[in-house]
PDB file of C-alpha atoms in Angstrom:
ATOM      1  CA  UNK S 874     -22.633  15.273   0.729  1.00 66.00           C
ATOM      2  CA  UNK S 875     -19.991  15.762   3.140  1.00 79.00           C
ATOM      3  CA  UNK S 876     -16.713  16.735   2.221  1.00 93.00           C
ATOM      4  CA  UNK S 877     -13.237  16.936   3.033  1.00 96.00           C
ATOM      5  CA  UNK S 878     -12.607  19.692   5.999  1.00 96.00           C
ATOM      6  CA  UNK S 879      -9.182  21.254   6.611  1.00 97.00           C
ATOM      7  CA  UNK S 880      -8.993  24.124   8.880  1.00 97.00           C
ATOM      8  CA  UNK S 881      -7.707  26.875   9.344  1.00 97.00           C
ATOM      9  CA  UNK S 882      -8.343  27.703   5.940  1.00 96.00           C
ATOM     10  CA  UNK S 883      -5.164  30.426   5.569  1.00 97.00           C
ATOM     11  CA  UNK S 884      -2.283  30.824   8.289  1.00 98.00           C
ATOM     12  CA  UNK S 885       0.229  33.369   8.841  1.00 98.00           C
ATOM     13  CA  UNK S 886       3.454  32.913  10.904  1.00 98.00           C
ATOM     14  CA  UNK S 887       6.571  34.267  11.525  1.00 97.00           C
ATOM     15  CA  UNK S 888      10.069  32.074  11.059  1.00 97.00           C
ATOM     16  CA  UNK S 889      10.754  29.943  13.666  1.00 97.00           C
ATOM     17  CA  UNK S 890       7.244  29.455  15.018  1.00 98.00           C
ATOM     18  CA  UNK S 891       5.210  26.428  14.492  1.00 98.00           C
ATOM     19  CA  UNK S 892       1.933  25.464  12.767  1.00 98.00           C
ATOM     20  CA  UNK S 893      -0.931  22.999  13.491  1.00 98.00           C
ATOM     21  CA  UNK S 894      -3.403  22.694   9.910  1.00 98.00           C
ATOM     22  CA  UNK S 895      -6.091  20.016  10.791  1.00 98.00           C
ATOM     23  CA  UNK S 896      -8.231  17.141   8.066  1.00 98.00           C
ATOM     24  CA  UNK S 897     -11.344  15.842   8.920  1.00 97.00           C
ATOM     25  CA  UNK S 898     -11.808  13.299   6.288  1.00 96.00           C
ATOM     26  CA  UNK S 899     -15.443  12.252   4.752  1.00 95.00           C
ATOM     27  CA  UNK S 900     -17.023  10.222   7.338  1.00 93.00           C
ATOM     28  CA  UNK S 901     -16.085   6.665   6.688  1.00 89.00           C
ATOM     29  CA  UNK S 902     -12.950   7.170   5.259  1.00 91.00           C
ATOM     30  CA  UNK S 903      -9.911   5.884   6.361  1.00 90.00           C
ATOM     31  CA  UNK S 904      -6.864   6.993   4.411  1.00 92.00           C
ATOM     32  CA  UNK S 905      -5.270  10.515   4.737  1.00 95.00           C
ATOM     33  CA  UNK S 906      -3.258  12.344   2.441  1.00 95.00           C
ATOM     34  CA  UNK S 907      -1.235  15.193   2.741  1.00 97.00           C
ATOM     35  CA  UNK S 908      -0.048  16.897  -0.235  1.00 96.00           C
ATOM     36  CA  UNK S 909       2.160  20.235   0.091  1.00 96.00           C
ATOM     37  CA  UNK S 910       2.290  22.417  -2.853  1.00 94.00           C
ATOM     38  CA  UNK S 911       4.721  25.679  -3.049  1.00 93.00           C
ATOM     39  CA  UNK S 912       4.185  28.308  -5.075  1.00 91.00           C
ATOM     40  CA  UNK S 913       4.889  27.254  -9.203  1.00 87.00           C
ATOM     41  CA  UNK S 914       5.129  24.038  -8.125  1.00 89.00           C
ATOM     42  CA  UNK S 915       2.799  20.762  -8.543  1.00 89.00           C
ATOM     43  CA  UNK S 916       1.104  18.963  -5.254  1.00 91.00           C
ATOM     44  CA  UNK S 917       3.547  17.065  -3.786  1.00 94.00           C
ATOM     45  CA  UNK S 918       3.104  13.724  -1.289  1.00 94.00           C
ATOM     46  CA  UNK S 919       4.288  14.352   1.934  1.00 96.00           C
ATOM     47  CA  UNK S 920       3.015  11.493   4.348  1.00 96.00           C
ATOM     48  CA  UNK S 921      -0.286   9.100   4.823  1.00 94.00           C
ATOM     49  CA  UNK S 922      -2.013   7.518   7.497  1.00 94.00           C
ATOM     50  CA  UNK S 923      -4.291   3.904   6.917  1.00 92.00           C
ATOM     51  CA  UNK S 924      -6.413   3.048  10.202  1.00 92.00           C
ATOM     52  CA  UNK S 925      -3.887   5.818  12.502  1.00 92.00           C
ATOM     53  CA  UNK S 926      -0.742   4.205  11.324  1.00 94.00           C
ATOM     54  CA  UNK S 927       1.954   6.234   9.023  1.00 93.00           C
ATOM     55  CA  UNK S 928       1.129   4.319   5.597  1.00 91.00           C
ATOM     56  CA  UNK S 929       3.795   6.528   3.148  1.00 91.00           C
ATOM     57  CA  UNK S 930       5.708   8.857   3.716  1.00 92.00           C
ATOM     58  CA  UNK S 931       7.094  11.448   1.074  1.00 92.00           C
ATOM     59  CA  UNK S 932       9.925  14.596   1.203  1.00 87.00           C
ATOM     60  CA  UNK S 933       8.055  15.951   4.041  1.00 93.00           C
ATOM     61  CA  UNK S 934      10.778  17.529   6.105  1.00 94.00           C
ATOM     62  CA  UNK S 935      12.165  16.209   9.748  1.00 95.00           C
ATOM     63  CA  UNK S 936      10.466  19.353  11.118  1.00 97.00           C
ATOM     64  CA  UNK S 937       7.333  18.059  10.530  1.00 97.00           C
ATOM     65  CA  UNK S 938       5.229  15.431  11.852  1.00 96.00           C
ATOM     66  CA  UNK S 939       1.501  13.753  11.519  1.00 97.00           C
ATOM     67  CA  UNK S 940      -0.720  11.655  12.960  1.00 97.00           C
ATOM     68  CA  UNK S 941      -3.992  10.198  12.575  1.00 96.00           C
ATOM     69  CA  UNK S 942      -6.560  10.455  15.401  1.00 96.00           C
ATOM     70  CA  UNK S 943      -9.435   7.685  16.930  1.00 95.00           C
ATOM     71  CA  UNK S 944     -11.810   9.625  14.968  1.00 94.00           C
ATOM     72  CA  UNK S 945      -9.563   9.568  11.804  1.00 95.00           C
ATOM     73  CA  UNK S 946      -9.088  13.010  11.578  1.00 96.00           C
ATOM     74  CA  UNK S 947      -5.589  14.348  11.118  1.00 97.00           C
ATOM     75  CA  UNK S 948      -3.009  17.106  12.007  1.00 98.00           C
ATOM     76  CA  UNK S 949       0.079  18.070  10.247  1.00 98.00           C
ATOM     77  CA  UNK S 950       2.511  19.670  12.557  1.00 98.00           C
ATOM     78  CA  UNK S 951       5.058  22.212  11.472  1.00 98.00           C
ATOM     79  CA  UNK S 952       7.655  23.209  13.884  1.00 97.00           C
ATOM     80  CA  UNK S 953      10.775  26.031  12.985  1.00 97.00           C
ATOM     81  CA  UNK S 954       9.044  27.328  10.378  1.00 98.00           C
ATOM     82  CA  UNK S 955      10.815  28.478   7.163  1.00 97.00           C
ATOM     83  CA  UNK S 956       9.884  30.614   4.560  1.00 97.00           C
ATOM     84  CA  UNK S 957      10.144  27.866   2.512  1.00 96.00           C
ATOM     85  CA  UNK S 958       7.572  26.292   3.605  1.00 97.00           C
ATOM     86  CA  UNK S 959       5.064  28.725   2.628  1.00 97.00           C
ATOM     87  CA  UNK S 960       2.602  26.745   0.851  1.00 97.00           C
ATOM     88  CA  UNK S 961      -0.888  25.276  -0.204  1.00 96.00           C
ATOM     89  CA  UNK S 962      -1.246  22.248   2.019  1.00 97.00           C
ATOM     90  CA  UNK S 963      -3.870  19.767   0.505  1.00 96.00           C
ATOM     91  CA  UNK S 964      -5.287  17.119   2.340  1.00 97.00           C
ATOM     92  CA  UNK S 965      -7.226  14.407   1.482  1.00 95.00           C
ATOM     93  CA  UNK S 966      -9.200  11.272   2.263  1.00 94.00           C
ATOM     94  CA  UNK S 967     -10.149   8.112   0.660  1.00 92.00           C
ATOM     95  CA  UNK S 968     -12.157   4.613   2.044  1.00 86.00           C
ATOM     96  CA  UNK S 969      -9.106   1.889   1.490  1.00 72.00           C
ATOM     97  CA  UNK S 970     -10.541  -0.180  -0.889  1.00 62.00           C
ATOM     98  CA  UNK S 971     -11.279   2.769  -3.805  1.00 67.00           C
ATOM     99  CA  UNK S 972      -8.564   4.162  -5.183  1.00 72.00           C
ATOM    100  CA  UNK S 973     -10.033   7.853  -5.564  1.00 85.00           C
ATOM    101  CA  UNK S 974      -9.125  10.578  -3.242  1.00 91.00           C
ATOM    102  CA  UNK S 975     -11.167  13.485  -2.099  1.00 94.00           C
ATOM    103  CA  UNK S 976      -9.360  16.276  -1.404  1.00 95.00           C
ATOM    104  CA  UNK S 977      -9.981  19.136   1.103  1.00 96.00           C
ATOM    105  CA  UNK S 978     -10.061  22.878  -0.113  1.00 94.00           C
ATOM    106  CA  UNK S 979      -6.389  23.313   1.574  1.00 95.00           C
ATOM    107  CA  UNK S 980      -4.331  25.316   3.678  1.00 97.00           C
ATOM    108  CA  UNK S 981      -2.584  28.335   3.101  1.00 97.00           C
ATOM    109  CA  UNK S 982       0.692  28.866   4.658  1.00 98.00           C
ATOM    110  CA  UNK S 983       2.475  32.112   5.020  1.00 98.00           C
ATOM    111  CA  UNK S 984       5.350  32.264   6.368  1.00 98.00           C
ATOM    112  CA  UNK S 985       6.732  35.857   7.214  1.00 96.00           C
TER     113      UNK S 985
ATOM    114  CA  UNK J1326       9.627   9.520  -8.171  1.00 65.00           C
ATOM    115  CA  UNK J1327       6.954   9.511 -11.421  1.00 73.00           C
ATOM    116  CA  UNK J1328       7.692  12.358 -14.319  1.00 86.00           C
ATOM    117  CA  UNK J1329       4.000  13.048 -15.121  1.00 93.00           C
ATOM    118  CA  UNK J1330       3.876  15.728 -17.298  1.00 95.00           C
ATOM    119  CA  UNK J1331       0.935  17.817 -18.878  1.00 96.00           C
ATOM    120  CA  UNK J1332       0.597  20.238 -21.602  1.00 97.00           C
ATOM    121  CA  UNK J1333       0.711  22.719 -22.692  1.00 97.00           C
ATOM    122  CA  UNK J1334       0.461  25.086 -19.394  1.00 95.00           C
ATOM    123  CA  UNK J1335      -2.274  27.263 -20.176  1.00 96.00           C
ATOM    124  CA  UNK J1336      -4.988  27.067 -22.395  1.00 96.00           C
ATOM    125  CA  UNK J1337      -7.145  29.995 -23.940  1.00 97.00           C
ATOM    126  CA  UNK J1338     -10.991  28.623 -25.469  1.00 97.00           C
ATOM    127  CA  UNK J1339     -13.655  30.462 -26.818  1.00 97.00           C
ATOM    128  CA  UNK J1340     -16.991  29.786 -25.693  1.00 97.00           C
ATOM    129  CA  UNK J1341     -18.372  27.047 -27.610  1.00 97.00           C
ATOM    130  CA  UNK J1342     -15.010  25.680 -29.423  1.00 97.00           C
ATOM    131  CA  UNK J1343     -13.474  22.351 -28.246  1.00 97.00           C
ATOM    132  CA  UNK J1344     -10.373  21.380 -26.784  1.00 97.00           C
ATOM    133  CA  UNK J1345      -8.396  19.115 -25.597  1.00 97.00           C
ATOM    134  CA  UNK J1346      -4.889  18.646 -23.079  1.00 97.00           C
ATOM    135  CA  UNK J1347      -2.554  15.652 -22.324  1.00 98.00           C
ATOM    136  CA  UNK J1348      -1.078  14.190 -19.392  1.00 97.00           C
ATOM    137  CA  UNK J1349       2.101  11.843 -19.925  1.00 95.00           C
ATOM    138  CA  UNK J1350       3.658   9.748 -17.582  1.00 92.00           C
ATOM    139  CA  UNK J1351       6.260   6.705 -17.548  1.00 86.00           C
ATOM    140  CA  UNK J1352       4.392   3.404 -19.041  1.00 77.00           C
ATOM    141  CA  UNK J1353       5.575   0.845 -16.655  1.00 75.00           C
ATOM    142  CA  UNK J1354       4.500   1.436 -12.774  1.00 75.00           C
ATOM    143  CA  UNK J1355       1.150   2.397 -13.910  1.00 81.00           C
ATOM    144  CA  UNK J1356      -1.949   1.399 -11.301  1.00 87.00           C
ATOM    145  CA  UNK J1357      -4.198   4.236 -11.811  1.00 90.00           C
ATOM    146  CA  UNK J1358      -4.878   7.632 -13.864  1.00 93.00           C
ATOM    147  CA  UNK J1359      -6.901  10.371 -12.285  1.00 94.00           C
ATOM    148  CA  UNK J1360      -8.221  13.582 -13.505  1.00 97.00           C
ATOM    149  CA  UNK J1361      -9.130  16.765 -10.897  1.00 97.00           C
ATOM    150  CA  UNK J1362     -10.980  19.844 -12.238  1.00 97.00           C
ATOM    151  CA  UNK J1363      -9.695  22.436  -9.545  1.00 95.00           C
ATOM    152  CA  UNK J1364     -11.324  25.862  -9.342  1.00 93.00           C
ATOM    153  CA  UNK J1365      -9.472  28.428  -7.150  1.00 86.00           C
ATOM    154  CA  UNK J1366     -10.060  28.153  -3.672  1.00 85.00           C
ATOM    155  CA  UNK J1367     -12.161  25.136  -3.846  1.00 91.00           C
ATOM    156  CA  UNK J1368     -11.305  21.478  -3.434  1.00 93.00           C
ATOM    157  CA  UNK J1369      -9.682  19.967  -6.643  1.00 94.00           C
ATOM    158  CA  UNK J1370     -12.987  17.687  -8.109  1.00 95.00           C
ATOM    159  CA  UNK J1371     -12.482  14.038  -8.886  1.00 94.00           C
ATOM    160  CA  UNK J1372     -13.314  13.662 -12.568  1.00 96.00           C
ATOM    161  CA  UNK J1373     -12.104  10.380 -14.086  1.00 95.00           C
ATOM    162  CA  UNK J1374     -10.381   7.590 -12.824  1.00 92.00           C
ATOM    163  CA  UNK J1375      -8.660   5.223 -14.871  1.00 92.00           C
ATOM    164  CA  UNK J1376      -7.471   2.168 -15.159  1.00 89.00           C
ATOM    165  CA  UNK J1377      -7.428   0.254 -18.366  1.00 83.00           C
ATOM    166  CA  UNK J1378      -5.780   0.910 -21.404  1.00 83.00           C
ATOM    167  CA  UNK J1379      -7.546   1.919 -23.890  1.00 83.00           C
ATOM    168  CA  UNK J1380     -10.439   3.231 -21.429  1.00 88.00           C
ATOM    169  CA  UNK J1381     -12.457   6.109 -21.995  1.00 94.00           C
ATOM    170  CA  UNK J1382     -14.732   7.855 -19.598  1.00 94.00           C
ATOM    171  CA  UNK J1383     -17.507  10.650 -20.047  1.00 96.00           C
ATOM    172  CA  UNK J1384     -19.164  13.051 -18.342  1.00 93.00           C
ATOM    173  CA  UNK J1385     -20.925  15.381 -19.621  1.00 95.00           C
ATOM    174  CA  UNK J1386     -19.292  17.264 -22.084  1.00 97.00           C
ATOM    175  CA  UNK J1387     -16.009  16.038 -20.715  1.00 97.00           C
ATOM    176  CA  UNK J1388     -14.344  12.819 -21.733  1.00 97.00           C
ATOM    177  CA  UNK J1389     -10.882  11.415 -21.329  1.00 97.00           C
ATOM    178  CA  UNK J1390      -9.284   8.314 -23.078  1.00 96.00           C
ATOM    179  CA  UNK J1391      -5.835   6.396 -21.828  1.00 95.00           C
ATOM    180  CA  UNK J1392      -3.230   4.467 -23.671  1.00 93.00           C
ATOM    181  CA  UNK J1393      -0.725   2.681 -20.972  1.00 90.00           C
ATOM    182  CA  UNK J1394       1.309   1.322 -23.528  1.00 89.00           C
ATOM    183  CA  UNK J1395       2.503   4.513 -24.843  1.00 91.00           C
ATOM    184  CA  UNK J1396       1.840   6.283 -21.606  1.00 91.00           C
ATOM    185  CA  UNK J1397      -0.485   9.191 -22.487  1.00 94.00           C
ATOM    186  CA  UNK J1398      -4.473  10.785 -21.949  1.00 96.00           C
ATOM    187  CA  UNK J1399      -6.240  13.211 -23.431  1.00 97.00           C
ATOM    188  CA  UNK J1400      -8.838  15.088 -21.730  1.00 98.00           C
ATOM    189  CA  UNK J1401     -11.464  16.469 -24.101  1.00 98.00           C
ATOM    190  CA  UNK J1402     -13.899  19.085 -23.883  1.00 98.00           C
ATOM    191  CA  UNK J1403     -16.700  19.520 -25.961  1.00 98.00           C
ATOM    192  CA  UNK J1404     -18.424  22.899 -26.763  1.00 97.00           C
ATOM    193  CA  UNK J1405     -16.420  24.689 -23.938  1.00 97.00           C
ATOM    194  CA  UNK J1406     -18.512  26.962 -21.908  1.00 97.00           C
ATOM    195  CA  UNK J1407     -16.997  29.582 -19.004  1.00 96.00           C
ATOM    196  CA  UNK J1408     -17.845  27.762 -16.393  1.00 95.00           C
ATOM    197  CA  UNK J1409     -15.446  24.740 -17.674  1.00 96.00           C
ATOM    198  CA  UNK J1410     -12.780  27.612 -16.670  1.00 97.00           C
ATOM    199  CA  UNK J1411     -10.242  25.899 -13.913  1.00 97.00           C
ATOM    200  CA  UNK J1412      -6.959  24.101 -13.894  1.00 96.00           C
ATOM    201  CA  UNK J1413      -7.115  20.730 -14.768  1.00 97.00           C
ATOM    202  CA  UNK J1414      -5.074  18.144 -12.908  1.00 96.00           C
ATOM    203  CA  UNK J1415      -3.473  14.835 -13.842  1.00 96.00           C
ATOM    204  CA  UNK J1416      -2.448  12.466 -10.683  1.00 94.00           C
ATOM    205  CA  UNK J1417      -1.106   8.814 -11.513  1.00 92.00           C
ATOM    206  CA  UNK J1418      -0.668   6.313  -8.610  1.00 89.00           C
ATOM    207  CA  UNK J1419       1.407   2.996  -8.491  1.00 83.00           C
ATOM    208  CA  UNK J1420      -0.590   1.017  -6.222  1.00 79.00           C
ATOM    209  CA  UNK J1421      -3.593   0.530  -4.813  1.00 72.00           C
ATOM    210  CA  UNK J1422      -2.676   2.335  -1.816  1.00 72.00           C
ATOM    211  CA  UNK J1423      -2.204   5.458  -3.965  1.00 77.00           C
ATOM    212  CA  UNK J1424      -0.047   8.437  -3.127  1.00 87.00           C
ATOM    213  CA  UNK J1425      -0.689  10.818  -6.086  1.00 91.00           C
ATOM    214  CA  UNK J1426       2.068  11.957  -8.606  1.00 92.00           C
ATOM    215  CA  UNK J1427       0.620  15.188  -9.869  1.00 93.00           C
ATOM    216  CA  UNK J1428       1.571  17.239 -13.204  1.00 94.00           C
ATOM    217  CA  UNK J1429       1.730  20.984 -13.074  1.00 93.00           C
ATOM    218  CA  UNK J1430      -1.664  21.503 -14.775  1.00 95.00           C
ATOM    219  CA  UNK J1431      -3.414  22.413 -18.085  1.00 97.00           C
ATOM    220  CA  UNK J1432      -5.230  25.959 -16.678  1.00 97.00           C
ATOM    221  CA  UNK J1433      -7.862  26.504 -19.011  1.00 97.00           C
ATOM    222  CA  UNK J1434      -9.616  30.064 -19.669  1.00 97.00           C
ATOM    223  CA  UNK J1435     -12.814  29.605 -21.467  1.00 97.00           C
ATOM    224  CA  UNK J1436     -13.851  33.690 -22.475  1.00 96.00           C
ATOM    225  CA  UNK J1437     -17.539  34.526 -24.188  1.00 91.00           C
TER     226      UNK J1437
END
């Protein structure tokens, strides 16, 4: 069965540069997740998209943004990059009425 | 923000004994329970979700049960083998809408 795509799968960049991690959710679905989860730390919620609108939206940082495409896949953008925001960046995808998520193999961030 | 919390940390089985971990969480704002097996560098696996208090789910040798009222579940495995090895996750949701409030993880290390 198809599952949960993120790409790339591991990222390196240098402060101050920016970052593009794509989801392609399971075909059907049409909820996105993104979780962001630093090193130590649990998963946490940064933002969701229902049908291409913003749905939630978490502590994901002003330097960031999202969006939800026609063909529901999604892309986190990450602009002035900090080392802080070196990270695992989950995302995941779930049809609206099921409460379950499926969640991609994530990102990993570096930043240098 | 949810304070779902799961213990202990780390877990160390021998291959064939059972075990089990907890996940608590704040009683009141409860929707939805949900338990990830997550292997490193895979996708976290959907498990259980759960709903009702007092619910208990199987699979396999894996089984969970839920009490709402006092805000708890207990994951259960049953003749541990190596391959049960990963971090387990805990993930409550409000709503039906569902942004995830993770715990840290029970990381359990089944050895021959």
């Amino acid at each position: 069965a198809a599952g949960v795509i993120q790409s790339p799968r591991h990222l390196i960049k240098e402060k101050r540069e920016t970052a593009t991690l794509k989801c392609y959710p399971i075909p059907r679905h049409d909820t996105v997740y993104w979780y962001q989860q630093g090193p130590g730390q649990d998963p946490q919620f940064l933002i969701s998209f229902y049908e291409k609108m913003q749905s939630d939206k978490g502590s994901i940082p002003d330097r960031f943004s999202a969006q939800q495409f026609s063909d529901y896949h999604s892309e986190l953008n990450m602009s002035s990059l900090e080392l802080g925001d070196s990270a695992l960046y989950f995302c995941a995808s779930s049809w609206t009425s099921d409460n379950e998520q499926f969640f991609g193999p994530g990102t990993r961030l570096t930043v240098l | 923000i949810l304070n779902v919390e799961q213990s202990p940390q780390s877990l160390h089985v021998q291959e064939g004994d059972s075990t089990n971990f907890t996940c608590s969480f704040p009683s009141s704002n409860f929707y939805a329970l949900h338990w990830y097996r997550w292997e490193t560098a895979k996708s976290p696996e959907a498990l259980f979700v759960m709903t009702l208090n007092g619910d208990e789910k199987k699979k396999g040798r894996i089984s969970a049960t839920l009490n709402t009222k006092e805000g708890y579940s207990y994951l259960y495995i049953k003749g541990s083998q190596p391959e049960d090895s990963a971090t387990y996750l805990c993930a409550l949701t409000t709503d039906s809408w569902g942004k995830f409030q993770f715990g840290a993880g029970t990381q359990v290390v089944v050895t021959p």
